[in-house]
């Protein structure tokens, strides 16, 4: 068994869990509930990941993998390769670039939420504007180049984008994004019906 430092609220943990389900590896994971906060490093996690971030994966031999993208790529290799990430060529670089955009979008959404949650007097207006501008631009990019969902496993970039859009629903209830991005809304509806997405729905367990 592999051990995953895990939380039911983390969209980055959800990325690797969806990948595990898509690749038939979920039953090889032992989930270790791990609480992380930006303002309070977790001393129990830091021996495995000094950044005190999740997901963190402990392999059967005791070695550790850090970062959701790295863990997903490891799962892809474990499942035979070329399943959620093309093995080589231009398709691979295009997929990795789409994944970087979707994951960067998720990073921005988390930073934006952290800033919005500060007392008004402590917020930085320029940061709020910047986060919103970047988020809208990214949504527009994906709206005009929506990913496809076929019969096989989801691509890594599709997993990341689906988690980002679900995070919007979880943390940005005041943003009615579906009315502005109908293609993305239709895509996310299909994503949300995947067994892997249903099995990993975010739970706010405080």
PDB file of C-alpha atoms in Angstrom:
ATOM      1  CA  UNK A   1       0.000   0.000   0.000  1.00  0.00           C
ATOM      2  CA  UNK A   2       0.975   3.607  -0.609  1.00  0.00           C
ATOM      3  CA  UNK A   3       0.092   6.255   1.971  1.00  0.00           C
ATOM      4  CA  UNK A   4      -1.387   9.569   0.904  1.00  0.00           C
ATOM      5  CA  UNK A   5      -1.477  12.600   3.174  1.00  0.00           C
ATOM      6  CA  UNK A   6      -5.059  13.557   2.402  1.00  0.00           C
ATOM      7  CA  UNK A   7      -7.875  15.987   3.115  1.00  0.00           C
ATOM      8  CA  UNK A   8     -11.447  15.884   1.747  1.00  0.00           C
ATOM      9  CA  UNK A   9     -11.372  19.670   1.197  1.00  0.00           C
ATOM     10  CA  UNK A  10      -8.159  20.027  -0.819  1.00  0.00           C
ATOM     11  CA  UNK A  11      -8.610  20.391  -4.597  1.00  0.00           C
ATOM     12  CA  UNK A  12      -4.995  19.330  -5.101  1.00  0.00           C
ATOM     13  CA  UNK A  13      -5.596  16.134  -3.144  1.00  0.00           C
ATOM     14  CA  UNK A  14      -8.722  15.624  -5.215  1.00  0.00           C
ATOM     15  CA  UNK A  15      -6.594  15.815  -8.359  1.00  0.00           C
ATOM     16  CA  UNK A  16      -4.529  12.802  -7.349  1.00  0.00           C
ATOM     17  CA  UNK A  17      -7.556  10.916  -6.043  1.00  0.00           C
ATOM     18  CA  UNK A  18      -9.400  11.368  -9.346  1.00  0.00           C
ATOM     19  CA  UNK A  19      -6.283  10.213 -11.194  1.00  0.00           C
ATOM     20  CA  UNK A  20      -6.076   7.166  -8.910  1.00  0.00           C
ATOM     21  CA  UNK A  21      -9.712   6.289  -9.589  1.00  0.00           C
ATOM     22  CA  UNK A  22      -9.375   6.853 -13.335  1.00  0.00           C
ATOM     23  CA  UNK A  23      -6.318   4.577 -13.442  1.00  0.00           C
ATOM     24  CA  UNK A  24      -7.669   1.861 -11.169  1.00  0.00           C
ATOM     25  CA  UNK A  25      -5.212   2.557  -8.353  1.00  0.00           C
ATOM     26  CA  UNK A  26      -7.477   3.932  -5.610  1.00  0.00           C
ATOM     27  CA  UNK A  27      -7.538   0.657  -3.700  1.00  0.00           C
ATOM     28  CA  UNK A  28      -3.753   0.810  -3.354  1.00  0.00           C
ATOM     29  CA  UNK A  29      -3.915   4.007  -1.302  1.00  0.00           C
ATOM     30  CA  UNK A  30      -4.107   4.302   2.445  1.00  0.00           C
ATOM     31  CA  UNK A  31      -5.469   7.764   3.239  1.00  0.00           C
ATOM     32  CA  UNK A  32      -3.940   9.614   6.165  1.00  0.00           C
ATOM     33  CA  UNK A  33      -6.068  12.584   7.262  1.00  0.00           C
ATOM     34  CA  UNK A  34      -3.708  15.547   7.372  1.00  0.00           C
ATOM     35  CA  UNK A  35      -4.661  19.116   8.220  1.00  0.00           C
ATOM     36  CA  UNK A  36      -2.578  21.898   6.682  1.00  0.00           C
ATOM     37  CA  UNK A  37      -2.852  25.653   7.064  1.00  0.00           C
ATOM     38  CA  UNK A  38      -0.854  28.404   5.405  1.00  0.00           C
ATOM     39  CA  UNK A  39      -0.301  30.062   8.776  1.00  0.00           C
ATOM     40  CA  UNK A  40       0.516  26.936  10.793  1.00  0.00           C
ATOM     41  CA  UNK A  41       2.911  24.223   9.512  1.00  0.00           C
ATOM     42  CA  UNK A  42       1.917  20.682  10.458  1.00  0.00           C
ATOM     43  CA  UNK A  43       4.781  19.115  12.473  1.00  0.00           C
ATOM     44  CA  UNK A  44       3.535  15.586  11.756  1.00  0.00           C
ATOM     45  CA  UNK A  45       3.660  16.172   7.997  1.00  0.00           C
ATOM     46  CA  UNK A  46       6.973  18.018   7.810  1.00  0.00           C
ATOM     47  CA  UNK A  47       9.201  14.920   8.185  1.00  0.00           C
ATOM     48  CA  UNK A  48       7.643  13.688   4.922  1.00  0.00           C
ATOM     49  CA  UNK A  49       7.228  17.093   3.277  1.00  0.00           C
ATOM     50  CA  UNK A  50       9.102  20.060   4.797  1.00  0.00           C
ATOM     51  CA  UNK A  51       6.816  22.400   2.839  1.00  0.00           C
ATOM     52  CA  UNK A  52       3.898  21.123   4.950  1.00  0.00           C
ATOM     53  CA  UNK A  53       1.704  20.778   1.866  1.00  0.00           C
ATOM     54  CA  UNK A  54      -0.682  18.130   0.637  1.00  0.00           C
ATOM     55  CA  UNK A  55      -0.943  15.897  -1.250  1.00  0.00           C
ATOM     56  CA  UNK A  56       2.194  14.054  -0.219  1.00  0.00           C
ATOM     57  CA  UNK A  57       2.588  10.406  -1.224  1.00  0.00           C
ATOM     58  CA  UNK A  58       4.672   7.852   0.670  1.00  0.00           C
ATOM     59  CA  UNK A  59       5.585   4.929  -1.567  1.00  0.00           C
ATOM     60  CA  UNK A  60       5.793   1.309  -0.467  1.00  0.00           C
ATOM     61  CA  UNK A  61       9.587   1.574  -0.107  1.00  0.00           C
ATOM     62  CA  UNK A  62       9.253   4.637   2.146  1.00  0.00           C
ATOM     63  CA  UNK A  63      10.343   7.207  -0.437  1.00  0.00           C
ATOM     64  CA  UNK A  64       8.190  10.309  -0.802  1.00  0.00           C
ATOM     65  CA  UNK A  65       6.654  12.099  -3.772  1.00  0.00           C
ATOM     66  CA  UNK A  66       5.677  15.767  -3.454  1.00  0.00           C
ATOM     67  CA  UNK A  67       3.322  17.834  -5.670  1.00  0.00           C
ATOM     68  CA  UNK A  68       0.021  16.768  -7.190  1.00  0.00           C
ATOM     69  CA  UNK A  69       1.323  16.817 -10.759  1.00  0.00           C
ATOM     70  CA  UNK A  70       4.308  14.626  -9.891  1.00  0.00           C
ATOM     71  CA  UNK A  71       2.075  12.170  -8.047  1.00  0.00           C
ATOM     72  CA  UNK A  72      -0.365  12.001 -10.976  1.00  0.00           C
ATOM     73  CA  UNK A  73       2.515  11.365 -13.374  1.00  0.00           C
ATOM     74  CA  UNK A  74       3.751   8.578 -11.094  1.00  0.00           C
ATOM     75  CA  UNK A  75       0.279   7.021 -11.097  1.00  0.00           C
ATOM     76  CA  UNK A  76       0.209   7.207 -14.893  1.00  0.00           C
ATOM     77  CA  UNK A  77       3.549   5.369 -15.076  1.00  0.00           C
ATOM     78  CA  UNK A  78       2.353   2.827 -12.509  1.00  0.00           C
ATOM     79  CA  UNK A  79      -0.687   2.121 -14.688  1.00  0.00           C
ATOM     80  CA  UNK A  80       1.467   1.508 -17.752  1.00  0.00           C
ATOM     81  CA  UNK A  81       1.995   5.037 -19.030  1.00  0.00           C
ATOM     82  CA  UNK A  82       0.360   7.094 -21.763  1.00  0.00           C
ATOM     83  CA  UNK A  83      -3.004   6.916 -20.002  1.00  0.00           C
ATOM     84  CA  UNK A  84      -3.598  10.447 -18.663  1.00  0.00           C
ATOM     85  CA  UNK A  85      -0.403  12.025 -20.037  1.00  0.00           C
ATOM     86  CA  UNK A  86       0.898  11.398 -23.582  1.00  0.00           C
ATOM     87  CA  UNK A  87       4.246   9.638 -23.443  1.00  0.00           C
ATOM     88  CA  UNK A  88       6.098  11.828 -25.937  1.00  0.00           C
ATOM     89  CA  UNK A  89       5.947  14.298 -28.787  1.00  0.00           C
ATOM     90  CA  UNK A  90       3.938  17.463 -29.299  1.00  0.00           C
ATOM     91  CA  UNK A  91       0.845  15.966 -27.666  1.00  0.00           C
ATOM     92  CA  UNK A  92       2.775  15.534 -24.414  1.00  0.00           C
ATOM     93  CA  UNK A  93       3.972  19.142 -24.325  1.00  0.00           C
ATOM     94  CA  UNK A  94       0.525  20.468 -25.213  1.00  0.00           C
ATOM     95  CA  UNK A  95      -1.026  18.387 -22.430  1.00  0.00           C
ATOM     96  CA  UNK A  96       1.548  19.460 -19.847  1.00  0.00           C
ATOM     97  CA  UNK A  97       1.025  23.097 -20.822  1.00  0.00           C
ATOM     98  CA  UNK A  98      -2.773  22.781 -20.446  1.00  0.00           C
ATOM     99  CA  UNK A  99      -2.231  21.118 -17.086  1.00  0.00           C
ATOM    100  CA  UNK A 100       0.072  23.945 -15.977  1.00  0.00           C
ATOM    101  CA  UNK A 101      -2.587  26.502 -16.946  1.00  0.00           C
ATOM    102  CA  UNK A 102      -5.362  24.685 -15.089  1.00  0.00           C
ATOM    103  CA  UNK A 103      -3.201  24.111 -12.018  1.00  0.00           C
ATOM    104  CA  UNK A 104      -1.985  27.721 -12.052  1.00  0.00           C
ATOM    105  CA  UNK A 105      -5.620  28.800 -12.195  1.00  0.00           C
ATOM    106  CA  UNK A 106      -6.319  26.761  -9.078  1.00  0.00           C
ATOM    107  CA  UNK A 107      -3.325  28.353  -7.348  1.00  0.00           C
ATOM    108  CA  UNK A 108      -4.702  31.815  -8.137  1.00  0.00           C
ATOM    109  CA  UNK A 109      -8.181  30.921  -6.899  1.00  0.00           C
ATOM    110  CA  UNK A 110      -6.747  29.848  -3.545  1.00  0.00           C
ATOM    111  CA  UNK A 111      -4.629  32.996  -3.211  1.00  0.00           C
ATOM    112  CA  UNK A 112      -7.610  35.132  -4.218  1.00  0.00           C
ATOM    113  CA  UNK A 113      -9.808  33.463  -1.613  1.00  0.00           C
ATOM    114  CA  UNK A 114      -7.177  33.966   1.087  1.00  0.00           C
ATOM    115  CA  UNK A 115      -7.057  37.672   0.255  1.00  0.00           C
ATOM    116  CA  UNK A 116     -10.853  37.987   0.154  1.00  0.00           C
ATOM    117  CA  UNK A 117     -11.102  36.366   3.565  1.00  0.00           C
ATOM    118  CA  UNK A 118      -8.921  38.989   5.228  1.00  0.00           C
ATOM    119  CA  UNK A 119     -10.591  41.871   7.084  1.00  0.00           C
ATOM    120  CA  UNK A 120     -11.387  44.622   4.598  1.00  0.00           C
ATOM    121  CA  UNK A 121      -8.787  46.972   6.061  1.00  0.00           C
ATOM    122  CA  UNK A 122      -6.076  44.319   5.550  1.00  0.00           C
ATOM    123  CA  UNK A 123      -6.915  43.487   1.943  1.00  0.00           C
ATOM    124  CA  UNK A 124      -4.724  44.674  -0.925  1.00  0.00           C
ATOM    125  CA  UNK A 125      -6.957  46.077  -3.654  1.00  0.00           C
ATOM    126  CA  UNK A 126      -4.387  45.621  -6.417  1.00  0.00           C
ATOM    127  CA  UNK A 127      -3.997  41.949  -5.531  1.00  0.00           C
ATOM    128  CA  UNK A 128      -7.745  41.378  -5.626  1.00  0.00           C
ATOM    129  CA  UNK A 129      -7.971  43.024  -9.029  1.00  0.00           C
ATOM    130  CA  UNK A 130      -5.005  41.045 -10.325  1.00  0.00           C
ATOM    131  CA  UNK A 131      -6.380  37.711  -9.142  1.00  0.00           C
ATOM    132  CA  UNK A 132      -9.758  38.455 -10.712  1.00  0.00           C
ATOM    133  CA  UNK A 133      -8.227  39.590 -14.012  1.00  0.00           C
ATOM    134  CA  UNK A 134      -6.087  36.458 -14.291  1.00  0.00           C
ATOM    135  CA  UNK A 135      -8.981  34.188 -13.348  1.00  0.00           C
ATOM    136  CA  UNK A 136     -11.327  35.700 -15.922  1.00  0.00           C
ATOM    137  CA  UNK A 137      -8.652  35.507 -18.634  1.00  0.00           C
ATOM    138  CA  UNK A 138      -8.043  31.842 -17.860  1.00  0.00           C
ATOM    139  CA  UNK A 139     -11.746  31.045 -17.915  1.00  0.00           C
ATOM    140  CA  UNK A 140     -12.043  32.758 -21.289  1.00  0.00           C
ATOM    141  CA  UNK A 141      -9.114  30.716 -22.629  1.00  0.00           C
ATOM    142  CA  UNK A 142     -10.684  27.436 -21.591  1.00  0.00           C
ATOM    143  CA  UNK A 143     -14.134  28.568 -22.772  1.00  0.00           C
ATOM    144  CA  UNK A 144     -12.800  28.955 -26.327  1.00  0.00           C
ATOM    145  CA  UNK A 145     -10.706  25.789 -26.252  1.00  0.00           C
ATOM    146  CA  UNK A 146     -12.759  23.456 -24.087  1.00  0.00           C
ATOM    147  CA  UNK A 147     -11.258  20.056 -23.427  1.00  0.00           C
ATOM    148  CA  UNK A 148     -12.993  16.869 -24.491  1.00  0.00           C
ATOM    149  CA  UNK A 149     -14.107  13.941 -22.373  1.00  0.00           C
ATOM    150  CA  UNK A 150     -13.899  10.603 -24.148  1.00  0.00           C
ATOM    151  CA  UNK A 151     -14.503   7.026 -23.107  1.00  0.00           C
ATOM    152  CA  UNK A 152     -11.041   6.455 -21.640  1.00  0.00           C
ATOM    153  CA  UNK A 153      -9.405   7.960 -18.560  1.00  0.00           C
ATOM    154  CA  UNK A 154      -9.548  11.730 -18.169  1.00  0.00           C
ATOM    155  CA  UNK A 155      -6.430  13.596 -19.223  1.00  0.00           C
ATOM    156  CA  UNK A 156      -4.341  15.200 -16.489  1.00  0.00           C
ATOM    157  CA  UNK A 157      -5.343  18.682 -17.646  1.00  0.00           C
ATOM    158  CA  UNK A 158      -9.026  17.695 -17.595  1.00  0.00           C
ATOM    159  CA  UNK A 159      -8.656  16.469 -14.027  1.00  0.00           C
ATOM    160  CA  UNK A 160      -7.000  19.738 -12.987  1.00  0.00           C
ATOM    161  CA  UNK A 161      -9.579  21.904 -14.766  1.00  0.00           C
ATOM    162  CA  UNK A 162     -12.467  19.933 -13.320  1.00  0.00           C
ATOM    163  CA  UNK A 163     -11.072  20.358  -9.821  1.00  0.00           C
ATOM    164  CA  UNK A 164     -10.607  24.096 -10.364  1.00  0.00           C
ATOM    165  CA  UNK A 165     -14.189  24.578 -11.566  1.00  0.00           C
ATOM    166  CA  UNK A 166     -15.498  22.487  -8.676  1.00  0.00           C
ATOM    167  CA  UNK A 167     -13.445  24.669  -6.329  1.00  0.00           C
ATOM    168  CA  UNK A 168     -15.283  27.687  -7.743  1.00  0.00           C
ATOM    169  CA  UNK A 169     -18.562  26.067  -6.704  1.00  0.00           C
ATOM    170  CA  UNK A 170     -17.157  25.203  -3.267  1.00  0.00           C
ATOM    171  CA  UNK A 171     -15.532  28.510  -2.354  1.00  0.00           C
ATOM    172  CA  UNK A 172     -16.971  31.148  -4.731  1.00  0.00           C
ATOM    173  CA  UNK A 173     -20.718  30.840  -4.347  1.00  0.00           C
ATOM    174  CA  UNK A 174     -21.092  34.504  -5.299  1.00  0.00           C
ATOM    175  CA  UNK A 175     -19.610  33.920  -8.777  1.00  0.00           C
ATOM    176  CA  UNK A 176     -22.257  32.639 -11.179  1.00  0.00           C
ATOM    177  CA  UNK A 177     -19.606  31.558 -13.668  1.00  0.00           C
ATOM    178  CA  UNK A 178     -21.841  29.212 -15.640  1.00  0.00           C
ATOM    179  CA  UNK A 179     -23.839  32.060 -17.153  1.00  0.00           C
ATOM    180  CA  UNK A 180     -20.676  33.649 -18.559  1.00  0.00           C
ATOM    181  CA  UNK A 181     -18.988  30.429 -19.698  1.00  0.00           C
ATOM    182  CA  UNK A 182     -21.645  28.055 -21.065  1.00  0.00           C
ATOM    183  CA  UNK A 183     -19.178  25.748 -22.843  1.00  0.00           C
ATOM    184  CA  UNK A 184     -17.219  25.259 -19.639  1.00  0.00           C
ATOM    185  CA  UNK A 185     -20.466  24.743 -17.722  1.00  0.00           C
ATOM    186  CA  UNK A 186     -21.516  21.969 -20.106  1.00  0.00           C
ATOM    187  CA  UNK A 187     -18.060  20.411 -19.907  1.00  0.00           C
ATOM    188  CA  UNK A 188     -18.049  20.515 -16.105  1.00  0.00           C
ATOM    189  CA  UNK A 189     -21.459  18.858 -15.974  1.00  0.00           C
ATOM    190  CA  UNK A 190     -20.019  15.878 -17.870  1.00  0.00           C
ATOM    191  CA  UNK A 191     -16.932  15.882 -15.657  1.00  0.00           C
ATOM    192  CA  UNK A 192     -19.060  15.865 -12.500  1.00  0.00           C
ATOM    193  CA  UNK A 193     -20.894  12.725 -13.624  1.00  0.00           C
ATOM    194  CA  UNK A 194     -17.702  10.681 -13.892  1.00  0.00           C
ATOM    195  CA  UNK A 195     -17.516   7.939 -11.219  1.00  0.00           C
ATOM    196  CA  UNK A 196     -14.089   9.282 -10.246  1.00  0.00           C
ATOM    197  CA  UNK A 197     -15.509  12.765  -9.656  1.00  0.00           C
ATOM    198  CA  UNK A 198     -18.496  11.452  -7.702  1.00  0.00           C
ATOM    199  CA  UNK A 199     -16.223   9.329  -5.496  1.00  0.00           C
ATOM    200  CA  UNK A 200     -14.023  12.328  -4.650  1.00  0.00           C
ATOM    201  CA  UNK A 201     -16.537  15.130  -4.153  1.00  0.00           C
ATOM    202  CA  UNK A 202     -15.244  17.807  -1.807  1.00  0.00           C
ATOM    203  CA  UNK A 203     -16.500  17.585   1.773  1.00  0.00           C
ATOM    204  CA  UNK A 204     -16.198  20.514   4.145  1.00  0.00           C
ATOM    205  CA  UNK A 205     -15.438  18.625   7.346  1.00  0.00           C
ATOM    206  CA  UNK A 206     -13.980  21.772   9.029  1.00  0.00           C
TER     207      UNK A 206
END
